Tab-separated table of C-alpha atoms in Angstrom:
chain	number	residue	atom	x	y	z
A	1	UNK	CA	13.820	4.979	41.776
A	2	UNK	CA	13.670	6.453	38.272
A	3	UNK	CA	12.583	3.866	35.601
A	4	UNK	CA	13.048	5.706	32.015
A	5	UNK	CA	14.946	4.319	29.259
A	6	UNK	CA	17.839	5.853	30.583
A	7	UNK	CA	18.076	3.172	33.510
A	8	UNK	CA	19.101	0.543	31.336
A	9	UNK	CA	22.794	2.199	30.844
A	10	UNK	CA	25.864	1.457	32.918
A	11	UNK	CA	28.874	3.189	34.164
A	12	UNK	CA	31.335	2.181	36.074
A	13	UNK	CA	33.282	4.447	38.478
A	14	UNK	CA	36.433	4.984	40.574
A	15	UNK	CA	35.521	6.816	44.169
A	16	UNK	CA	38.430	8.060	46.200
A	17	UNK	CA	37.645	9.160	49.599
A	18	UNK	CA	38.735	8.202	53.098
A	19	UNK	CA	36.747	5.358	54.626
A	20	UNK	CA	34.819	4.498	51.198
A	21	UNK	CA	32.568	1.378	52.245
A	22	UNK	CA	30.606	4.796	54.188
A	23	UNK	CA	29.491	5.936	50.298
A	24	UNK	CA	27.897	2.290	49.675
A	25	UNK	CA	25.647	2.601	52.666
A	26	UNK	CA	24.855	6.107	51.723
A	27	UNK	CA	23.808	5.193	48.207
A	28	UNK	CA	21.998	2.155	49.299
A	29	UNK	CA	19.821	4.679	51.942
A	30	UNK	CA	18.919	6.819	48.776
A	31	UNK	CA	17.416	4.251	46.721
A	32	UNK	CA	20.522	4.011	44.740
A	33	UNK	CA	21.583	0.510	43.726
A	34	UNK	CA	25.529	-0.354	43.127
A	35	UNK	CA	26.925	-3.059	41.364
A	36	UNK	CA	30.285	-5.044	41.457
A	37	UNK	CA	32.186	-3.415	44.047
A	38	UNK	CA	35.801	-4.137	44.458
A	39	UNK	CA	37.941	-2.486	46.835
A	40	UNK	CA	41.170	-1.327	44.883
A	41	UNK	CA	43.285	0.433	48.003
A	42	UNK	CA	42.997	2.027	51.103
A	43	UNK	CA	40.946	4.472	50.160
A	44	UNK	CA	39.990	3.650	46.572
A	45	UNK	CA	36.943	1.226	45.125
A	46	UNK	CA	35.319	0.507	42.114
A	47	UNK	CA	31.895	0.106	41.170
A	48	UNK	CA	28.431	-0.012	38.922
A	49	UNK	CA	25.808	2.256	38.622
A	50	UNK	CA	22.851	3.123	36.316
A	51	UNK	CA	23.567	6.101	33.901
A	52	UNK	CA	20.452	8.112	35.920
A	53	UNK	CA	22.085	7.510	39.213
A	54	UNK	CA	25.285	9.236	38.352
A	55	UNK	CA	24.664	13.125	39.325
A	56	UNK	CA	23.363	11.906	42.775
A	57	UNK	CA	26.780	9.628	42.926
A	58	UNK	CA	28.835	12.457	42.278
A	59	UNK	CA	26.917	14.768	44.455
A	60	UNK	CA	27.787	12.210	47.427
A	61	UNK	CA	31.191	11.635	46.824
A	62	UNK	CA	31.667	15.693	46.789
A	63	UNK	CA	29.829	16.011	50.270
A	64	UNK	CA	32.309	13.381	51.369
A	65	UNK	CA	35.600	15.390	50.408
A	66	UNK	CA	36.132	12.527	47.584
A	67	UNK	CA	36.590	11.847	43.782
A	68	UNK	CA	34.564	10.008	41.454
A	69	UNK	CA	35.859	9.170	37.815
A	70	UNK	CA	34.419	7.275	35.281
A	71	UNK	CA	36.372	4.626	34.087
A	72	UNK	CA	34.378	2.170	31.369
A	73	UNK	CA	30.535	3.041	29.666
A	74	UNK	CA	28.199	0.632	28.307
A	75	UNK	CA	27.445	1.687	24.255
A	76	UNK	CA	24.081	2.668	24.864
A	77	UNK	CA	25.503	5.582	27.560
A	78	UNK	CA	27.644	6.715	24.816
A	79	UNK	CA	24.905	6.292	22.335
A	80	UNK	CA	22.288	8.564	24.661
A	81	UNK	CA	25.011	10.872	25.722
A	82	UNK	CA	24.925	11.938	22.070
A	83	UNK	CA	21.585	11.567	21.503
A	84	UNK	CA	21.064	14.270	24.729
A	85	UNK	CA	23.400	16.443	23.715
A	86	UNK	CA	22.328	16.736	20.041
A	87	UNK	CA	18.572	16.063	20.316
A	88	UNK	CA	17.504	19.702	19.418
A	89	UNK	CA	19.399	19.282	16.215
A	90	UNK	CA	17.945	16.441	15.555
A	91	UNK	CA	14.448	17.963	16.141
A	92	UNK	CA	15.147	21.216	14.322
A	93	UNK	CA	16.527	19.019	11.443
A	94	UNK	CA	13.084	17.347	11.806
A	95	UNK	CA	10.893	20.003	11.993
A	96	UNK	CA	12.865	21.689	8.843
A	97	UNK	CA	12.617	18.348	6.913
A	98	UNK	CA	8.655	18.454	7.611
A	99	UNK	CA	8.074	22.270	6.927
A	100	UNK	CA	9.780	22.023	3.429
A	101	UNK	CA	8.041	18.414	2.535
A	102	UNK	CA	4.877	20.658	3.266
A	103	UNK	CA	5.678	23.798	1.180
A	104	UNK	CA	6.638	21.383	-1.865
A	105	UNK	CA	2.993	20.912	-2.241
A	106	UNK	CA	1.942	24.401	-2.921
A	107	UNK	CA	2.770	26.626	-6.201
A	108	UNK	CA	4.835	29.616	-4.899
A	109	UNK	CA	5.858	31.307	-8.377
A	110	UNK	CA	4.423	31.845	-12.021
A	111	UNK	CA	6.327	32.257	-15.418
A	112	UNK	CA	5.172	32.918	-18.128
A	113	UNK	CA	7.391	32.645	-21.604
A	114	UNK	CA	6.263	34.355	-24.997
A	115	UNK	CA	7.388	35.506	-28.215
A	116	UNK	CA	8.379	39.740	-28.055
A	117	UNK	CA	4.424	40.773	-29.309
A	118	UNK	CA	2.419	39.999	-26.180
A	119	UNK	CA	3.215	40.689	-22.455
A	120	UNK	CA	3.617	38.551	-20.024
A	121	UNK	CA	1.636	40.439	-17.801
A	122	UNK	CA	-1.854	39.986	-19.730
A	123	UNK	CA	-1.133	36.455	-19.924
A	124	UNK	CA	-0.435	36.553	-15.864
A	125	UNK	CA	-3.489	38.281	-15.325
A	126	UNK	CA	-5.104	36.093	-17.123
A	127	UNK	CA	-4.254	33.330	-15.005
A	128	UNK	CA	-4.577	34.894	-12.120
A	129	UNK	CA	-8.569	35.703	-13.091
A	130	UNK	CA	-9.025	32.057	-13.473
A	131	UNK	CA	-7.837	31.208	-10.160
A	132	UNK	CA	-4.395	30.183	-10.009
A	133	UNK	CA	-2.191	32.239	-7.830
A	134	UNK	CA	1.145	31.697	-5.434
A	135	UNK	CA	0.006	29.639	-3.029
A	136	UNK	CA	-2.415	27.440	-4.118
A	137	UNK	CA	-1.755	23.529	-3.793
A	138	UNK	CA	-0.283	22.054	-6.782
A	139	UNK	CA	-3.170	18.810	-7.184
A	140	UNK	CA	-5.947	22.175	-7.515
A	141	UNK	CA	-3.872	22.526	-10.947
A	142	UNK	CA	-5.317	21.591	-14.211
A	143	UNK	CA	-2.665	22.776	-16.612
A	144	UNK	CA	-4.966	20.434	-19.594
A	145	UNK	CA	-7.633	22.590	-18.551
A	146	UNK	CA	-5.846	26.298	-17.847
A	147	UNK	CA	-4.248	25.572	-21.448
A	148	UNK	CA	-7.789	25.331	-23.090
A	149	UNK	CA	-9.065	28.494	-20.689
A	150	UNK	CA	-6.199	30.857	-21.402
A	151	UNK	CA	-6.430	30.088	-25.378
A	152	UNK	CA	-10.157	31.025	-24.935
A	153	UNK	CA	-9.706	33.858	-22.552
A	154	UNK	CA	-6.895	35.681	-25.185
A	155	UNK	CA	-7.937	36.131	-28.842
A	156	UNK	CA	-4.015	36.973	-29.056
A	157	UNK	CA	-2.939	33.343	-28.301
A	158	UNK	CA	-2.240	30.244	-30.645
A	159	UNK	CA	-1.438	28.222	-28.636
A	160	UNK	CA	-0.486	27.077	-24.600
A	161	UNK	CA	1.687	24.728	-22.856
A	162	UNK	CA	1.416	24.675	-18.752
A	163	UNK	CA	4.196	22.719	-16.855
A	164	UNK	CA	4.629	22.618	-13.178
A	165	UNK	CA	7.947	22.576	-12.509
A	166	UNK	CA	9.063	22.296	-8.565
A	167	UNK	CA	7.425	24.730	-7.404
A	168	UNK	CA	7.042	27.196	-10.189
A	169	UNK	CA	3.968	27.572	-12.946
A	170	UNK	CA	5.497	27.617	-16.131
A	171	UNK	CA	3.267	29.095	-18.923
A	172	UNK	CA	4.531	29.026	-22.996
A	173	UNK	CA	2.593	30.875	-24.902
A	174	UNK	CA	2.925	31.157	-28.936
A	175	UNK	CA	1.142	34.117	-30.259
A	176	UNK	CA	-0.285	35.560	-33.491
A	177	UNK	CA	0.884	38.270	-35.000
A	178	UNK	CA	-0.689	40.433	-37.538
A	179	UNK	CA	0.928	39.187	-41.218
A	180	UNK	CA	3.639	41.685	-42.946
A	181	UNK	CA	3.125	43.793	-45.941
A	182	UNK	CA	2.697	41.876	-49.241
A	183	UNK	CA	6.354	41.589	-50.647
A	184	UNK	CA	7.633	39.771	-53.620
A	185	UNK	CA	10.175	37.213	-53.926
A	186	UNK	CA	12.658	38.192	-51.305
A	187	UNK	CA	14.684	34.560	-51.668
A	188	UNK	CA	18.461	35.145	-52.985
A	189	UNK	CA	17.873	32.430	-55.352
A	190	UNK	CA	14.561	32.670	-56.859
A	191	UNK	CA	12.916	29.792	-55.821
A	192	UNK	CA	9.835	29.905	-53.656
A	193	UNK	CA	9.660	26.777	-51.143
A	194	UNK	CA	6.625	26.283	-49.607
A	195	UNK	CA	6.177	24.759	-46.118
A	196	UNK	CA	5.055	21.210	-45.796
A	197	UNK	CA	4.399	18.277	-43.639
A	198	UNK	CA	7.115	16.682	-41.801
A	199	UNK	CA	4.703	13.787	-40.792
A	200	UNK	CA	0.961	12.469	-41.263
A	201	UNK	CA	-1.642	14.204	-39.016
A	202	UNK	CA	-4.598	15.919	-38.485
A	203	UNK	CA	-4.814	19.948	-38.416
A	204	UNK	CA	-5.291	21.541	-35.484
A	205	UNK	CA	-4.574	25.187	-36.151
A	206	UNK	CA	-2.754	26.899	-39.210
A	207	UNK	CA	-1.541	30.685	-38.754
A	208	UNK	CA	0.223	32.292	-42.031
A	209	UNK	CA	2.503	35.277	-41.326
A	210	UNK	CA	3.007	34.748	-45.339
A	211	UNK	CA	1.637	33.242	-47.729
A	212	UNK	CA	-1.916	31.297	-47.959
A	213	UNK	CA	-2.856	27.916	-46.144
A	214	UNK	CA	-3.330	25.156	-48.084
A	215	UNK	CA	-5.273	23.381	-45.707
A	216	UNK	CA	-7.812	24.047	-42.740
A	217	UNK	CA	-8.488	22.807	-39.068
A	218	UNK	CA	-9.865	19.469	-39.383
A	219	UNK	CA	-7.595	18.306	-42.524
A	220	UNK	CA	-5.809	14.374	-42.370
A	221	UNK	CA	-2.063	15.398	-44.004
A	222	UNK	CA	0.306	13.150	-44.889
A	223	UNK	CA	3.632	13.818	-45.163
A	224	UNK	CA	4.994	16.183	-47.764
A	225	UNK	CA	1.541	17.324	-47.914
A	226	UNK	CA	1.658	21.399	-48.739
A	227	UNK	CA	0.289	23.206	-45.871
A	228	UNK	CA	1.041	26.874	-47.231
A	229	UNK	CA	1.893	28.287	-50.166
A	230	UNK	CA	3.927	30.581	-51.831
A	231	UNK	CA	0.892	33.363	-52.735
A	232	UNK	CA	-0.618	36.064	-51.553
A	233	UNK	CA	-3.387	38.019	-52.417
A	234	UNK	CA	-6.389	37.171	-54.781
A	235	UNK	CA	-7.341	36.941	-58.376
A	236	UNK	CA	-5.319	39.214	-60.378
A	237	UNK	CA	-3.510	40.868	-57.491
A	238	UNK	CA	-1.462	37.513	-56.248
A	239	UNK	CA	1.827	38.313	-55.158
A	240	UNK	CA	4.879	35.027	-54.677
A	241	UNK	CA	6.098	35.266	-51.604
A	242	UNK	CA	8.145	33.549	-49.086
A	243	UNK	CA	5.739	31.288	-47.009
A	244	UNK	CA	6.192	31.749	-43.085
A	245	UNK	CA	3.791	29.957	-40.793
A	246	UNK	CA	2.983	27.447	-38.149
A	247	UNK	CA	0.510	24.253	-38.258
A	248	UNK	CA	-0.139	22.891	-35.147
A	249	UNK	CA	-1.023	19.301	-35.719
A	250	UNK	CA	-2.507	16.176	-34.044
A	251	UNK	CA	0.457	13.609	-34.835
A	252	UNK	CA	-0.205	9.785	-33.520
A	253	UNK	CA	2.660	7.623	-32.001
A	254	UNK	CA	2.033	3.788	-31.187
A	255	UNK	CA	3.663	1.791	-28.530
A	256	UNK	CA	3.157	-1.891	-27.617
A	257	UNK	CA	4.088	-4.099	-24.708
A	258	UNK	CA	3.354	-7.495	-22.750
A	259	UNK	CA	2.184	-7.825	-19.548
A	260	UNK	CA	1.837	-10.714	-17.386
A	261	UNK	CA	-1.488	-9.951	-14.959
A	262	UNK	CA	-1.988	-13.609	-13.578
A	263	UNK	CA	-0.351	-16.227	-12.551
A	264	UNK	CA	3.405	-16.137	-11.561
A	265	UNK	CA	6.263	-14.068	-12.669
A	266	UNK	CA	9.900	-14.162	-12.410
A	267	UNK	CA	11.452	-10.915	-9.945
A	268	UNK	CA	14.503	-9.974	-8.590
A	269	UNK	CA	15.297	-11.855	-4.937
A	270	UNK	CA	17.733	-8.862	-4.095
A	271	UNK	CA	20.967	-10.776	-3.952
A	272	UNK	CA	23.584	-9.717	-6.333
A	273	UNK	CA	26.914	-11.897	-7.125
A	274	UNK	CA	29.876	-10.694	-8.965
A	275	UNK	CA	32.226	-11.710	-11.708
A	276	UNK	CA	35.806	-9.463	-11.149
A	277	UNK	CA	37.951	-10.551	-13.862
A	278	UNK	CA	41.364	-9.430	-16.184
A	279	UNK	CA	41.142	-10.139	-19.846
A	280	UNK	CA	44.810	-11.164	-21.207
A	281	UNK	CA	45.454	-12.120	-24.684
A	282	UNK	CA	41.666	-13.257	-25.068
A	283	UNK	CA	42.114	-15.074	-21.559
A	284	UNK	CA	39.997	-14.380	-18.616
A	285	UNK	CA	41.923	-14.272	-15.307
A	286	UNK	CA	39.302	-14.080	-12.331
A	287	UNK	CA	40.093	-12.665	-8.978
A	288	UNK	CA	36.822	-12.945	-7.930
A	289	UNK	CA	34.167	-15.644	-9.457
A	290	UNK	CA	30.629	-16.790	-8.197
A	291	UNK	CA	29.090	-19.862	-7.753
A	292	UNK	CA	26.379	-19.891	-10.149
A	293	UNK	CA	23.281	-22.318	-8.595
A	294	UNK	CA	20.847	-20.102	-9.709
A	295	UNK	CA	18.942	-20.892	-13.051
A	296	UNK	CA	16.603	-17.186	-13.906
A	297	UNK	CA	18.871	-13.997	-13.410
A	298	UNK	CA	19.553	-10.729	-14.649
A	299	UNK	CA	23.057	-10.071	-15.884
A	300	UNK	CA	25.009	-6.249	-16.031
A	301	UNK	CA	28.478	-5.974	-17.777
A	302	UNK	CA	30.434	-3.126	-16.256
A	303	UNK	CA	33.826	-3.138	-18.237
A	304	UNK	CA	36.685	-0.354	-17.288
A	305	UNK	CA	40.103	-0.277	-18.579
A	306	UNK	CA	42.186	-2.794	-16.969
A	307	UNK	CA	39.119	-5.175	-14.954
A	308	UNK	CA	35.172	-6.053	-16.144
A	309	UNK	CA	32.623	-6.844	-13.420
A	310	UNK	CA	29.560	-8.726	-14.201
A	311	UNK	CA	26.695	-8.404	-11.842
A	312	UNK	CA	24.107	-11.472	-11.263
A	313	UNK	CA	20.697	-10.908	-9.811
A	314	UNK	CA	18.998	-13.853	-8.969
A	315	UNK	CA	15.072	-13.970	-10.199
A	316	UNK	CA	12.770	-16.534	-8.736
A	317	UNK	CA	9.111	-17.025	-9.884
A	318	UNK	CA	6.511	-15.064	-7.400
A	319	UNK	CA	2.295	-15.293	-8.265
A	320	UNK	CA	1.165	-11.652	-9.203
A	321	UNK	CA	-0.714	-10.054	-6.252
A	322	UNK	CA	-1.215	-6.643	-7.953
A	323	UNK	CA	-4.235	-5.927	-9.765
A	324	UNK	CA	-4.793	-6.080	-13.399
A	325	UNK	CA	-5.883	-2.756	-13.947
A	326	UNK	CA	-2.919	-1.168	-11.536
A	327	UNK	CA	-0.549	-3.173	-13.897
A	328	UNK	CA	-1.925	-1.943	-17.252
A	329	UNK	CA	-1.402	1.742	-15.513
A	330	UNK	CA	1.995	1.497	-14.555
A	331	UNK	CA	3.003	0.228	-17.649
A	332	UNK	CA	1.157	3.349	-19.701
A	333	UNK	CA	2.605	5.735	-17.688
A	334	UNK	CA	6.200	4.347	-18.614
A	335	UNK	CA	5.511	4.023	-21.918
A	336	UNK	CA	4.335	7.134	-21.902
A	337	UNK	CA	7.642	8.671	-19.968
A	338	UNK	CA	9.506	6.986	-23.059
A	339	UNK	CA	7.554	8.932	-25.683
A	340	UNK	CA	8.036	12.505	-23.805
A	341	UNK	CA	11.822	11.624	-23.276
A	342	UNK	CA	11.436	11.424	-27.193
A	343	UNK	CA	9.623	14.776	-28.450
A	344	UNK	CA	9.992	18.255	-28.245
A	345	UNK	CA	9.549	19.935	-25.028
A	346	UNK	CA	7.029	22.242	-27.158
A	347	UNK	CA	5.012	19.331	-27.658
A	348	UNK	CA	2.453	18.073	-25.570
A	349	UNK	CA	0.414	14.756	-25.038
A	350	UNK	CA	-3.067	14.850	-25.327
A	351	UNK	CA	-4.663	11.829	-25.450
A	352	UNK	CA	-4.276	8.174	-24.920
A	353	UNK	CA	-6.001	5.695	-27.057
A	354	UNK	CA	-5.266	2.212	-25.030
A	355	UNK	CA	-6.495	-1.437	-26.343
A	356	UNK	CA	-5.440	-4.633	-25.402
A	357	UNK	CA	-5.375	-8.444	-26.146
A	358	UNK	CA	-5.445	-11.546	-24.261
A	359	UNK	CA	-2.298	-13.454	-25.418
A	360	UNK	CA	-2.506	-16.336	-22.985
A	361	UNK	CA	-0.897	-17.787	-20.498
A	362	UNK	CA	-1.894	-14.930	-18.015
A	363	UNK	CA	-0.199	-12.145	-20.748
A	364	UNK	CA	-1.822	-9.709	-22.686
A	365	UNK	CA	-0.612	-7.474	-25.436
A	366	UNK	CA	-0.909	-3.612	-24.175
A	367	UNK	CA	-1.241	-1.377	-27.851
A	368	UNK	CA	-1.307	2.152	-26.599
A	369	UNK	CA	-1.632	5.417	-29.257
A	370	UNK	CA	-0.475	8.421	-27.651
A	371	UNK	CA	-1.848	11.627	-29.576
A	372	UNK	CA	0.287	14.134	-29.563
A	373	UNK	CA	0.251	18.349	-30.530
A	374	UNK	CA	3.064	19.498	-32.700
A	375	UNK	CA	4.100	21.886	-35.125
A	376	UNK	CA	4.048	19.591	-38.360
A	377	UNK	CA	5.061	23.018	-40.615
A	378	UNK	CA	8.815	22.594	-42.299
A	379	UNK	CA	10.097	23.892	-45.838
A	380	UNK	CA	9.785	22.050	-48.495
């Protein structure tokens, strides 16, 4: 007798045939075990047998010159009868599922963005020399250290940004250019306005396309500092001249927080109760309101037109299992995420300058200084 999963589902059948009690022996002979037989008629019964059993039922009752029908099925024989009849779909929608999971992992495409001077091919070239091609995985990517390489490999480049993004290499690349003729005021006005700090920082690199740097890599700025002026030229051949140019700056951005690394802590249990009420003439009619027994909870206002909702979510005090150092590094990395939702995509993070301070109480008081690259240059 067969003994797979399958043997646990039931069906139960109607067999017409002359003489029926002969199919009952006949089954019994084979191995086959029936359940709950009734005799309906003359020449009608009813009766139970395992899901497995059923081709080899029908096969008897056809060498008999009968009819078999199925007239009730347990839930797990409909569940498997789907499952059967859709299980290479299921396995091909496995299979697919794996195969893609497996090609996220792997850089399939490079793109390189620059100004109109230099082409994108040198710069893919470039990369290419160093290693990075379509198809290699994405963790054998240091875009921190292909930035530094492809400034160094290309006397043409001022500056790199490398993002992965999906599955694509995206390289922006900022280029010099050789500075225009010397011209003289050009400005419709008159007035020469030369380009200045927009924050404190310290100088990075300074390119001039006009006009003459004020300052040099290395240089604390603060803001409204001049970083190039309006002339060109030396001694007694100095030209005034529109300044054009780019600094590229170290700027410094501070972010505190507290975390509790010991002792207990107050989390969401996962229940949520709701407030659904109308507001009339400053009164609030409910149509739903919950019983409030819990003291610590989180609380969301959701208010549409007509009806508000208010969301509770329970919090109950749980001791910290997690250790100290995986807490201070989850909470950089969203401070961090906060700053880059805040800056330019152009600029980059470079550094992280973390301290902290026990506060007590199993707290302390996270002061993180993200440094950050950015062109600081704006006119006056």
């Amino acid at each position: 007798m067969k003994t797979d999963l399958m043997n646990y589902g039931r069906l139960d059948v109607r067999v017409m045939l002359f003489n029926p009690e002969r199919i009952v022996n006949i089954l019994w002979n084979k191995g086959i075990v029936v359940e709950n037989v009734k005799r309906r008629d003359i020449i009608t019964i009813t009766m139970t047998v395992k899901y497995n059993d059923y081709d080899e039922v029908c096969k008897v009752v056809k060498e008999l010159k009968g009819q078999v029908e199925v007239i009730n099925r347990s839930p797990f024989v409909v569940w498997a009868m789907k499952i059967k009849n859709r299980f290479s779909y299921v396995i091909g929608a496995v299979v697919f599922i794996c195969i893609i999971y497996f090609l996220s992992g792997f850089v399939w495409g490079v793109k390189v963005e620059d100004n109109k001077f230099l082409s994108p091919y040198e710069i893919r070239k470039c990369i290419y020399s160093l290693g990075i091609k379509p198809g290699i995985r994405k963790n054998k990517v240091n875009v921190t250290t292909l930035e530094k390489d492809i400034e160094r490999a290309n006397d043409n480049v001022m500056w790199v940004k490398a993002r992965i993004e999906g599955s694509v290499l995206k390289v922006t690349v900022k280029e010099k250019v050789n500075p225009p003729k010397l011209a003289g005021n050009e400005n419709t006005d008159g007035t020469i306005h030369p380009i200045v700090a927009k924050m404190d920082g310290e100088i990075v690199k300074i390119y001039c396309s006009a006009g003459s740097a004020a300052v040099q890599r290395g240089d604390f700025v603060k803001k409204g500092d001049v970083l190039i002026e309006g002339v060109q030229g030396k001694d007694e051949y100095q030209v005034e001249v529109q300044p054009e140019g780019t600094a590229i700056a170290k700027t410094f951005e501070e972010k505190s927080a507290e975390i509790q690394v010991s002792g207990n802590e107050l989390k969401r249990t996962g229940e949520v109760y709701k407030d659904i009420y109308v507001e009339i003439m400053g009164r609030k009619i409910y149509i739903k309101k919950c019983d409030k027994t819990f003291k610590d909870y989180d609380k969301i206002e959701n208010k549409r037109k007509l009806i508000t909702e208010v969301d509770y979510y329970p919090k109950k005090e749980v001791e910290i299992s997690e250790s100290k150092d995986n807490l201070i590094n989850k909470k950089v990395d969203e401070l961090e995420k906060s700053v880059q939702e805040n800056i330019e995509r152009s600029d980059k993070i470079v550094d992280k300058i973390i301290n902290q301070k026990d506060i007590g109480s199993g707290k302390i008081r996270l002061n993180v200084v993200f440094v950050i690259e950015r062109n600081i240059a704006v006119k006056e």
